Amino acid sequence: MKTIIVIPTYNEKENIIRIIPEIKKRFRKAHVLVVDDKSPDGTAAVVKAMAKKDRSIKLIERSGKYGLGTAYVEGFKYALERGYDHIFEMDADYSHDPKYLPDFVKAMKSSDIVVGSRYVNGVSVINWPLQRLMLSKFANFYARAITGLPMTDCTSGFKCYSRKVLEAVGLNNVHSDGYAFQIEMHYKAWKKGFKITEIPIIFVDRVNGTSKMSKRVIAEAAWKVWELKFGIKK
Ligand SMILES: Nc1nc2c(ncn2[C@@H]2O[C@H](COP(=O)(O)OP(=O)(O)OP(=O)(O)O)[C@@H](O)[C@H]2O)c(=O)[nH]1
Ligand SMILES: [Mg+2]
């Protein structure tokens, strides 16, 4: 199986330099693709230096901050064009611990998508303010109630897709960002009949760097579920 781990970055210099070696340690054969949006802190330069020494590390440098959703779509297209079988989504900020990568690989043997869930066994989130946890729990309740998506954590961004899922969902029609992007990908895959498996992960709030979470991200997700449910826009 040819595997690639897609990591979008915006100002993640301190994190990316540490997390890539940890990923390689846990999953030697996986390739890593960083999609950087011209981070002012020089994240791309750091990745470029690593890529020079290790050809399994790849970098897409975009010309500006175009958002998480389009970064993923660009990374997924890169992966499909180059024949990868398993394509991971992962954040650079250590909320997604590389130690879980083998669990995903195992679960992929009998699934089309494996999602790391914070809510399989109650709540597994460390260092989030109560407000943030409540927002996430509510977002999940809301998305599930409206769309029927049978998942405990439909906004999770730690996951692995088999290539047939990404081929089937129609990446050119995915335009959302942030939380909405995750919900849209899950919903479209589920509607097409793909098997989604959730595995438990412990999610830790970022230690270094700053969050890109905003009111716009929340509003987009709130609207997106109605769009998906009623097919207002494809
Ligand atoms: N390429 C690219 N990456 C982004 C962009 N916004 C966020 N990211 C990256 O996407 C990942 C998730 O972003 P976060 O800021 O951690 O968002 P979050 O996980 O919702 O929020 P916190 O963990 O609370 O900070 C990180 O690796 C970010 O660097 C963007 O506009 N472009
Ligand atoms: Mg994060």
PDB file of C-alpha atoms and ligand atoms in Angstrom:
ATOM      1  CA  MET A   1       0.000   0.000   0.000  1.00  0.00           C
ATOM      2  CA  LYS A   2       1.329   3.398  -0.988  1.00  0.00           C
ATOM      3  CA  THR A   3       0.461   5.874   1.751  1.00  0.00           C
ATOM      4  CA  ILE A   4       0.725   9.648   2.009  1.00  0.00           C
ATOM      5  CA  ILE A   5      -0.032  11.875   4.988  1.00  0.00           C
ATOM      6  CA  VAL A   6      -1.293  15.313   3.973  1.00  0.00           C
ATOM      7  CA  ILE A   7      -0.563  18.086   6.484  1.00  0.00           C
ATOM      8  CA  PRO A   8      -1.790  21.608   5.753  1.00  0.00           C
ATOM      9  CA  THR A   9       0.271  24.267   7.476  1.00  0.00           C
ATOM     10  CA  TYR A  10       0.039  27.919   8.327  1.00  0.00           C
ATOM     11  CA  ASN A  11       2.726  29.137  10.719  1.00  0.00           C
ATOM     12  CA  GLU A  12       3.670  25.730  12.060  1.00  0.00           C
ATOM     13  CA  LYS A  13       7.462  25.945  11.844  1.00  0.00           C
ATOM     14  CA  GLU A  14       8.096  24.800  15.413  1.00  0.00           C
ATOM     15  CA  ASN A  15       5.627  21.935  15.184  1.00  0.00           C
ATOM     16  CA  ILE A  16       6.374  20.614  11.700  1.00  0.00           C
ATOM     17  CA  ILE A  17      10.083  20.242  12.347  1.00  0.00           C
ATOM     18  CA  ARG A  18       9.325  17.875  15.228  1.00  0.00           C
ATOM     19  CA  ILE A  19       6.242  16.073  14.026  1.00  0.00           C
ATOM     20  CA  ILE A  20       7.557  14.840  10.659  1.00  0.00           C
ATOM     21  CA  PRO A  21      10.364  12.771  12.237  1.00  0.00           C
ATOM     22  CA  GLU A  22       7.844  11.377  14.726  1.00  0.00           C
ATOM     23  CA  ILE A  23       5.534  10.371  11.895  1.00  0.00           C
ATOM     24  CA  LYS A  24       8.391   8.689  10.074  1.00  0.00           C
ATOM     25  CA  LYS A  25       9.343   6.861  13.253  1.00  0.00           C
ATOM     26  CA  ARG A  26       5.844   5.420  13.632  1.00  0.00           C
ATOM     27  CA  PHE A  27       5.195   4.806   9.959  1.00  0.00           C
ATOM     28  CA  ARG A  28       8.470   4.510   8.073  1.00  0.00           C
ATOM     29  CA  LYS A  29       6.991   3.773   4.660  1.00  0.00           C
ATOM     30  CA  ALA A  30       4.503   6.640   4.610  1.00  0.00           C
ATOM     31  CA  HIS A  31       5.213   9.701   2.546  1.00  0.00           C
ATOM     32  CA  VAL A  32       4.412  13.109   4.014  1.00  0.00           C
ATOM     33  CA  LEU A  33       2.994  15.985   1.990  1.00  0.00           C
ATOM     34  CA  VAL A  34       2.962  19.451   3.552  1.00  0.00           C
ATOM     35  CA  VAL A  35       0.663  21.993   1.902  1.00  0.00           C
ATOM     36  CA  ASP A  36       1.850  25.395   3.067  1.00  0.00           C
ATOM     37  CA  ASP A  37       0.055  28.680   2.457  1.00  0.00           C
ATOM     38  CA  LYS A  38       3.046  31.022   2.373  1.00  0.00           C
ATOM     39  CA  SER A  39       3.403  30.952   6.167  1.00  0.00           C
ATOM     40  CA  PRO A  40       5.126  34.156   7.283  1.00  0.00           C
ATOM     41  CA  ASP A  41       7.139  32.193   9.881  1.00  0.00           C
ATOM     42  CA  GLY A  42       9.017  30.279   7.173  1.00  0.00           C
ATOM     43  CA  THR A  43       7.399  26.850   7.622  1.00  0.00           C
ATOM     44  CA  ALA A  44       8.003  26.049   3.935  1.00  0.00           C
ATOM     45  CA  ALA A  45      11.756  26.669   4.175  1.00  0.00           C
ATOM     46  CA  VAL A  46      12.018  24.230   7.056  1.00  0.00           C
ATOM     47  CA  VAL A  47      10.102  21.557   5.135  1.00  0.00           C
ATOM     48  CA  LYS A  48      12.141  22.186   2.007  1.00  0.00           C
ATOM     49  CA  ALA A  49      15.344  21.526   3.937  1.00  0.00           C
ATOM     50  CA  MET A  50      13.891  18.251   5.275  1.00  0.00           C
ATOM     51  CA  ALA A  51      12.687  17.249   1.807  1.00  0.00           C
ATOM     52  CA  LYS A  52      16.191  17.693   0.421  1.00  0.00           C
ATOM     53  CA  LYS A  53      17.449  14.990   2.755  1.00  0.00           C
ATOM     54  CA  ASP A  54      14.444  12.679   2.530  1.00  0.00           C
ATOM     55  CA  ARG A  55      12.654  12.212  -0.767  1.00  0.00           C
ATOM     56  CA  SER A  56       9.549  10.818   0.917  1.00  0.00           C
ATOM     57  CA  ILE A  57       8.840  14.308   2.289  1.00  0.00           C
ATOM     58  CA  LYS A  58       6.979  16.497  -0.208  1.00  0.00           C
ATOM     59  CA  LEU A  59       5.935  20.122  -0.202  1.00  0.00           C
ATOM     60  CA  ILE A  60       3.328  22.134  -2.065  1.00  0.00           C
ATOM     61  CA  GLU A  61       3.946  25.847  -1.635  1.00  0.00           C
ATOM     62  CA  ARG A  62       0.900  27.974  -2.369  1.00  0.00           C
ATOM     63  CA  SER A  63       1.089  31.661  -3.087  1.00  0.00           C
ATOM     64  CA  GLY A  64      -1.162  32.864  -0.235  1.00  0.00           C
ATOM     65  CA  LYS A  65      -3.516  31.848   2.546  1.00  0.00           C
ATOM     66  CA  TYR A  66      -6.303  30.122   0.657  1.00  0.00           C
ATOM     67  CA  GLY A  67      -7.667  28.076   3.560  1.00  0.00           C
ATOM     68  CA  LEU A  68      -7.681  24.564   4.912  1.00  0.00           C
ATOM     69  CA  GLY A  69     -10.286  23.100   2.571  1.00  0.00           C
ATOM     70  CA  THR A  70      -8.523  24.034  -0.657  1.00  0.00           C
ATOM     71  CA  ALA A  71      -5.181  22.972   0.839  1.00  0.00           C
ATOM     72  CA  TYR A  72      -6.608  19.500   1.449  1.00  0.00           C
ATOM     73  CA  VAL A  73      -8.195  19.305  -1.977  1.00  0.00           C
ATOM     74  CA  GLU A  74      -4.888  20.236  -3.580  1.00  0.00           C
ATOM     75  CA  GLY A  75      -3.075  17.641  -1.482  1.00  0.00           C
ATOM     76  CA  PHE A  76      -5.652  14.949  -2.323  1.00  0.00           C
ATOM     77  CA  LYS A  77      -5.367  15.642  -6.045  1.00  0.00           C
ATOM     78  CA  TYR A  78      -1.590  15.387  -5.791  1.00  0.00           C
ATOM     79  CA  ALA A  79      -1.997  12.013  -4.053  1.00  0.00           C
ATOM     80  CA  LEU A  80      -4.486  10.645  -6.573  1.00  0.00           C
ATOM     81  CA  GLU A  81      -2.360  11.714  -9.545  1.00  0.00           C
ATOM     82  CA  ARG A  82       0.644   9.927  -8.083  1.00  0.00           C
ATOM     83  CA  GLY A  83      -1.083   6.649  -7.308  1.00  0.00           C
ATOM     84  CA  TYR A  84      -1.301   6.652  -3.508  1.00  0.00           C
ATOM     85  CA  ASP A  85      -3.726   4.062  -2.081  1.00  0.00           C
ATOM     86  CA  HIS A  86      -4.206   5.495   1.407  1.00  0.00           C
ATOM     87  CA  ILE A  87      -4.375   9.232   2.003  1.00  0.00           C
ATOM     88  CA  PHE A  88      -4.281  10.648   5.521  1.00  0.00           C
ATOM     89  CA  GLU A  89      -5.418  14.034   6.838  1.00  0.00           C
ATOM     90  CA  MET A  90      -3.507  15.269   9.850  1.00  0.00           C
ATOM     91  CA  ASP A  91      -2.857  18.582  11.631  1.00  0.00           C
ATOM     92  CA  ALA A  92       0.665  19.814  12.339  1.00  0.00           C
ATOM     93  CA  ASP A  93      -0.108  21.126  15.816  1.00  0.00           C
ATOM     94  CA  TYR A  94       0.185  17.865  17.815  1.00  0.00           C
ATOM     95  CA  SER A  95      -3.540  17.593  18.424  1.00  0.00           C
ATOM     96  CA  HIS A  96      -3.244  14.491  16.269  1.00  0.00           C
ATOM     97  CA  ASP A  97      -0.679  12.193  17.868  1.00  0.00           C
ATOM     98  CA  PRO A  98       1.392  10.150  15.385  1.00  0.00           C
ATOM     99  CA  LYS A  99       1.253   7.236  17.815  1.00  0.00           C
ATOM    100  CA  TYR A 100      -2.230   6.421  16.495  1.00  0.00           C
ATOM    101  CA  LEU A 101      -1.091   5.932  12.898  1.00  0.00           C
ATOM    102  CA  PRO A 102      -0.739   2.130  13.235  1.00  0.00           C
ATOM    103  CA  ASP A 103      -4.323   1.939  14.582  1.00  0.00           C
ATOM    104  CA  PHE A 104      -5.580   3.656  11.438  1.00  0.00           C
ATOM    105  CA  VAL A 105      -3.638   1.261   9.205  1.00  0.00           C
ATOM    106  CA  LYS A 106      -5.141  -1.725  11.006  1.00  0.00           C
ATOM    107  CA  ALA A 107      -8.686  -0.387  10.776  1.00  0.00           C
ATOM    108  CA  MET A 108      -8.259   0.462   7.076  1.00  0.00           C
ATOM    109  CA  LYS A 109      -8.106  -3.282   6.356  1.00  0.00           C
ATOM    110  CA  SER A 110     -11.877  -3.403   6.723  1.00  0.00           C
ATOM    111  CA  SER A 111     -12.960   0.205   6.027  1.00  0.00           C
ATOM    112  CA  ASP A 112     -12.992   2.860   3.343  1.00  0.00           C
ATOM    113  CA  ILE A 113     -12.442   5.729   5.769  1.00  0.00           C
ATOM    114  CA  VAL A 114     -11.068   5.591   9.287  1.00  0.00           C
ATOM    115  CA  VAL A 115     -11.675   8.622  11.490  1.00  0.00           C
ATOM    116  CA  GLY A 116      -9.947   9.403  14.780  1.00  0.00           C
ATOM    117  CA  SER A 117     -12.776  10.284  17.163  1.00  0.00           C
ATOM    118  CA  ARG A 118     -12.611  12.231  20.401  1.00  0.00           C
ATOM    119  CA  TYR A 119     -16.027  10.955  21.424  1.00  0.00           C
ATOM    120  CA  VAL A 120     -16.073   7.165  20.987  1.00  0.00           C
ATOM    121  CA  ASN A 121     -15.445   6.577  24.680  1.00  0.00           C
ATOM    122  CA  GLY A 122     -17.092   9.566  26.355  1.00  0.00           C
ATOM    123  CA  VAL A 123     -14.862  12.597  25.858  1.00  0.00           C
ATOM    124  CA  SER A 124     -11.127  12.271  25.139  1.00  0.00           C
ATOM    125  CA  VAL A 125      -9.944  15.844  24.886  1.00  0.00           C
ATOM    126  CA  ILE A 126      -7.095  17.337  26.891  1.00  0.00           C
ATOM    127  CA  ASN A 127      -6.617  21.019  27.710  1.00  0.00           C
ATOM    128  CA  TRP A 128      -9.600  22.450  25.911  1.00  0.00           C
ATOM    129  CA  PRO A 129     -11.520  25.206  27.690  1.00  0.00           C
ATOM    130  CA  LEU A 130     -15.061  24.068  28.529  1.00  0.00           C
ATOM    131  CA  GLN A 131     -16.447  26.546  25.998  1.00  0.00           C
ATOM    132  CA  ARG A 132     -14.476  24.971  23.156  1.00  0.00           C
ATOM    133  CA  LEU A 133     -15.529  21.470  24.152  1.00  0.00           C
ATOM    134  CA  MET A 134     -19.172  22.511  24.312  1.00  0.00           C
ATOM    135  CA  LEU A 135     -18.914  24.081  20.870  1.00  0.00           C
ATOM    136  CA  SER A 136     -17.447  20.893  19.432  1.00  0.00           C
ATOM    137  CA  LYS A 137     -20.033  18.663  21.121  1.00  0.00           C
ATOM    138  CA  PHE A 138     -22.839  20.922  19.968  1.00  0.00           C
ATOM    139  CA  ALA A 139     -21.467  21.051  16.414  1.00  0.00           C
ATOM    140  CA  ASN A 140     -21.512  17.261  16.342  1.00  0.00           C
ATOM    141  CA  PHE A 141     -25.002  16.995  17.777  1.00  0.00           C
ATOM    142  CA  TYR A 142     -26.269  19.611  15.311  1.00  0.00           C
ATOM    143  CA  ALA A 143     -24.609  18.059  12.246  1.00  0.00           C
ATOM    144  CA  ARG A 144     -25.825  14.585  13.172  1.00  0.00           C
ATOM    145  CA  ALA A 145     -29.361  15.742  13.908  1.00  0.00           C
ATOM    146  CA  ILE A 146     -29.710  17.495  10.559  1.00  0.00           C
ATOM    147  CA  THR A 147     -27.806  15.192   8.224  1.00  0.00           C
ATOM    148  CA  GLY A 148     -28.196  11.824   9.974  1.00  0.00           C
ATOM    149  CA  LEU A 149     -24.481  11.181   9.606  1.00  0.00           C
ATOM    150  CA  PRO A 150     -23.873   8.205  11.926  1.00  0.00           C
ATOM    151  CA  MET A 151     -20.657   9.412  13.547  1.00  0.00           C
ATOM    152  CA  THR A 152     -19.639  10.520  17.034  1.00  0.00           C
ATOM    153  CA  ASP A 153     -17.050  13.028  15.749  1.00  0.00           C
ATOM    154  CA  CYS A 154     -17.988  14.315  12.321  1.00  0.00           C
ATOM    155  CA  THR A 155     -15.723  17.387  12.563  1.00  0.00           C
ATOM    156  CA  SER A 156     -12.552  15.379  13.162  1.00  0.00           C
ATOM    157  CA  GLY A 157      -9.626  16.177  10.887  1.00  0.00           C
ATOM    158  CA  PHE A 158      -7.526  13.123  11.717  1.00  0.00           C
ATOM    159  CA  LYS A 159      -8.391  10.415   9.234  1.00  0.00           C
ATOM    160  CA  CYS A 160      -7.412   8.081   6.452  1.00  0.00           C
ATOM    161  CA  TYR A 161      -9.248   7.681   3.128  1.00  0.00           C
ATOM    162  CA  SER A 162      -8.825   4.929   0.614  1.00  0.00           C
ATOM    163  CA  ARG A 163      -8.265   6.430  -2.830  1.00  0.00           C
ATOM    164  CA  LYS A 164     -11.607   5.204  -4.160  1.00  0.00           C
ATOM    165  CA  VAL A 165     -13.383   7.516  -1.689  1.00  0.00           C
ATOM    166  CA  LEU A 166     -11.511  10.581  -2.889  1.00  0.00           C
ATOM    167  CA  GLU A 167     -12.126   9.559  -6.495  1.00  0.00           C
ATOM    168  CA  ALA A 168     -15.841   9.186  -5.849  1.00  0.00           C
ATOM    169  CA  VAL A 169     -16.675  12.307  -3.840  1.00  0.00           C
ATOM    170  CA  GLY A 170     -15.895  14.744  -6.653  1.00  0.00           C
ATOM    171  CA  LEU A 171     -13.167  16.948  -5.230  1.00  0.00           C
ATOM    172  CA  ASN A 172     -13.952  19.752  -7.676  1.00  0.00           C
ATOM    173  CA  ASN A 173     -17.310  20.171  -5.944  1.00  0.00           C
ATOM    174  CA  VAL A 174     -15.901  20.468  -2.434  1.00  0.00           C
ATOM    175  CA  HIS A 175     -15.562  24.138  -1.577  1.00  0.00           C
ATOM    176  CA  SER A 176     -15.866  24.327   2.193  1.00  0.00           C
ATOM    177  CA  ASP A 177     -13.227  25.062   4.778  1.00  0.00           C
ATOM    178  CA  GLY A 178     -12.629  24.293   8.468  1.00  0.00           C
ATOM    179  CA  TYR A 179     -15.269  22.206  10.295  1.00  0.00           C
ATOM    180  CA  ALA A 180     -17.556  22.311   7.281  1.00  0.00           C
ATOM    181  CA  PHE A 181     -14.913  20.660   5.128  1.00  0.00           C
ATOM    182  CA  GLN A 182     -14.705  17.667   7.450  1.00  0.00           C
ATOM    183  CA  ILE A 183     -18.477  17.316   7.661  1.00  0.00           C
ATOM    184  CA  GLU A 184     -18.850  17.617   3.874  1.00  0.00           C
ATOM    185  CA  MET A 185     -16.255  14.934   3.168  1.00  0.00           C
ATOM    186  CA  HIS A 186     -17.811  12.525   5.673  1.00  0.00           C
ATOM    187  CA  TYR A 187     -21.331  13.191   4.448  1.00  0.00           C
ATOM    188  CA  LYS A 188     -20.512  12.717   0.765  1.00  0.00           C
ATOM    189  CA  ALA A 189     -18.572   9.517   1.443  1.00  0.00           C
ATOM    190  CA  TRP A 190     -21.375   8.146   3.637  1.00  0.00           C
ATOM    191  CA  LYS A 191     -24.032   8.990   1.030  1.00  0.00           C
ATOM    192  CA  LYS A 192     -22.029   7.102  -1.560  1.00  0.00           C
ATOM    193  CA  GLY A 193     -22.144   4.052   0.676  1.00  0.00           C
ATOM    194  CA  PHE A 194     -18.539   3.932   1.850  1.00  0.00           C
ATOM    195  CA  LYS A 195     -17.781   2.296   5.168  1.00  0.00           C
ATOM    196  CA  ILE A 196     -16.661   4.760   7.843  1.00  0.00           C
ATOM    197  CA  THR A 197     -15.027   3.419  11.002  1.00  0.00           C
ATOM    198  CA  GLU A 198     -14.259   5.576  14.019  1.00  0.00           C
ATOM    199  CA  ILE A 199     -11.344   4.706  16.257  1.00  0.00           C
ATOM    200  CA  PRO A 200     -10.718   6.359  19.631  1.00  0.00           C
ATOM    201  CA  ILE A 201      -8.014   9.017  19.879  1.00  0.00           C
ATOM    202  CA  ILE A 202      -7.058  11.364  22.675  1.00  0.00           C
ATOM    203  CA  PHE A 203      -7.024  14.885  21.259  1.00  0.00           C
ATOM    204  CA  VAL A 204      -4.663  17.378  22.890  1.00  0.00           C
ATOM    205  CA  ASP A 205      -5.030  21.121  22.372  1.00  0.00           C
ATOM    206  CA  ARG A 206      -2.163  22.778  20.538  1.00  0.00           C
ATOM    207  CA  VAL A 207       0.815  23.822  22.672  1.00  0.00           C
ATOM    208  CA  ASN A 208       2.815  25.851  20.128  1.00  0.00           C
ATOM    209  CA  GLY A 209       1.507  28.328  17.604  1.00  0.00           C
ATOM    210  CA  THR A 210      -1.894  29.927  17.311  1.00  0.00           C
ATOM    211  CA  SER A 211      -5.343  28.662  16.451  1.00  0.00           C
ATOM    212  CA  LYS A 212      -7.010  29.599  13.182  1.00  0.00           C
ATOM    213  CA  MET A 213     -10.469  28.897  14.546  1.00  0.00           C
ATOM    214  CA  SER A 214     -12.943  31.747  13.897  1.00  0.00           C
ATOM    215  CA  LYS A 215     -16.609  32.727  13.959  1.00  0.00           C
ATOM    216  CA  ARG A 216     -16.595  32.433  10.164  1.00  0.00           C
ATOM    217  CA  VAL A 217     -15.602  28.753  10.435  1.00  0.00           C
ATOM    218  CA  ILE A 218     -18.533  28.110  12.797  1.00  0.00           C
ATOM    219  CA  ALA A 219     -21.037  29.972  10.637  1.00  0.00           C
ATOM    220  CA  GLU A 220     -19.894  28.121   7.531  1.00  0.00           C
ATOM    221  CA  ALA A 221     -20.383  24.742   9.205  1.00  0.00           C
ATOM    222  CA  ALA A 222     -23.800  25.730  10.580  1.00  0.00           C
ATOM    223  CA  TRP A 223     -25.008  26.567   7.074  1.00  0.00           C
ATOM    224  CA  LYS A 224     -23.202  23.731   5.312  1.00  0.00           C
ATOM    225  CA  VAL A 225     -25.193  20.951   6.963  1.00  0.00           C
ATOM    226  CA  TRP A 226     -28.432  22.379   5.545  1.00  0.00           C
ATOM    227  CA  GLU A 227     -26.847  22.644   2.120  1.00  0.00           C
ATOM    228  CA  LEU A 228     -25.750  19.018   2.295  1.00  0.00           C
ATOM    229  CA  LYS A 229     -29.077  17.776   3.621  1.00  0.00           C
ATOM    230  CA  PHE A 230     -31.196  19.500   0.997  1.00  0.00           C
ATOM    231  CA  GLY A 231     -28.645  19.496  -1.811  1.00  0.00           C
ATOM    232  CA  ILE A 232     -28.965  23.260  -2.132  1.00  0.00           C
ATOM    233  CA  LYS A 233     -25.548  23.411  -3.719  1.00  0.00           C
ATOM    234  CA  LYS A 234     -23.477  20.488  -4.961  1.00  0.00           C
TER     235      LYS A 234
HETATM  236  N1  LIG B   1      -2.350  25.421   4.225  1.00  0.00           N
HETATM  237  C1  LIG B   1      -3.136  25.906   5.196  1.00  0.00           C
HETATM  238  N2  LIG B   1      -3.140  25.292   6.407  1.00  0.00           N
HETATM  239  C2  LIG B   1      -3.936  25.805   7.367  1.00  0.00           C
HETATM  240  C3  LIG B   1      -4.761  26.945   7.171  1.00  0.00           C
HETATM  241  N3  LIG B   1      -5.435  27.189   8.323  1.00  0.00           N
HETATM  242  C4  LIG B   1      -5.043  26.230   9.197  1.00  0.00           C
HETATM  243  N4  LIG B   1      -4.127  25.415   8.638  1.00  0.00           N
HETATM  244  C5  LIG B   1      -3.465  24.233   9.237  1.00  0.00           C
HETATM  245  O1  LIG B   1      -4.482  23.266   9.464  1.00  0.00           O
HETATM  246  C6  LIG B   1      -4.236  22.557  10.658  1.00  0.00           C
HETATM  247  C7  LIG B   1      -5.428  22.773  11.615  1.00  0.00           C
HETATM  248  O2  LIG B   1      -5.509  24.147  11.969  1.00  0.00           O
HETATM  249  P1  LIG B   1      -5.705  24.667  13.472  1.00  0.00           P
HETATM  250  O3  LIG B   1      -5.341  26.092  13.574  1.00  0.00           O
HETATM  251  O4  LIG B   1      -5.012  23.743  14.387  1.00  0.00           O
HETATM  252  O5  LIG B   1      -7.235  24.577  13.582  1.00  0.00           O
HETATM  253  P2  LIG B   1      -8.038  23.865  14.670  1.00  0.00           P
HETATM  254  O6  LIG B   1      -7.410  22.526  14.941  1.00  0.00           O
HETATM  255  O7  LIG B   1      -9.452  23.933  14.237  1.00  0.00           O
HETATM  256  O8  LIG B   1      -7.855  24.850  15.876  1.00  0.00           O
HETATM  257  P3  LIG B   1      -6.854  24.783  17.144  1.00  0.00           P
HETATM  258  O9  LIG B   1      -6.263  23.433  17.221  1.00  0.00           O
HETATM  259  O10 LIG B   1      -7.672  25.159  18.276  1.00  0.00           O
HETATM  260  O11 LIG B   1      -5.793  25.779  16.924  1.00  0.00           O
HETATM  261  C8  LIG B   1      -2.915  23.071  11.202  1.00  0.00           C
HETATM  262  O12 LIG B   1      -1.872  22.229  10.770  1.00  0.00           O
HETATM  263  C9  LIG B   1      -2.822  24.462  10.579  1.00  0.00           C
HETATM  264  O13 LIG B   1      -1.508  24.923  10.437  1.00  0.00           O
HETATM  265  C10 LIG B   1      -4.727  27.572   5.876  1.00  0.00           C
HETATM  266  O14 LIG B   1      -5.401  28.557   5.603  1.00  0.00           O
HETATM  267  N5  LIG B   1      -3.913  27.006   4.938  1.00  0.00           N
HETATM  268 MG    MG B   2      -5.556  22.328  15.813  1.00  0.00          MG
END
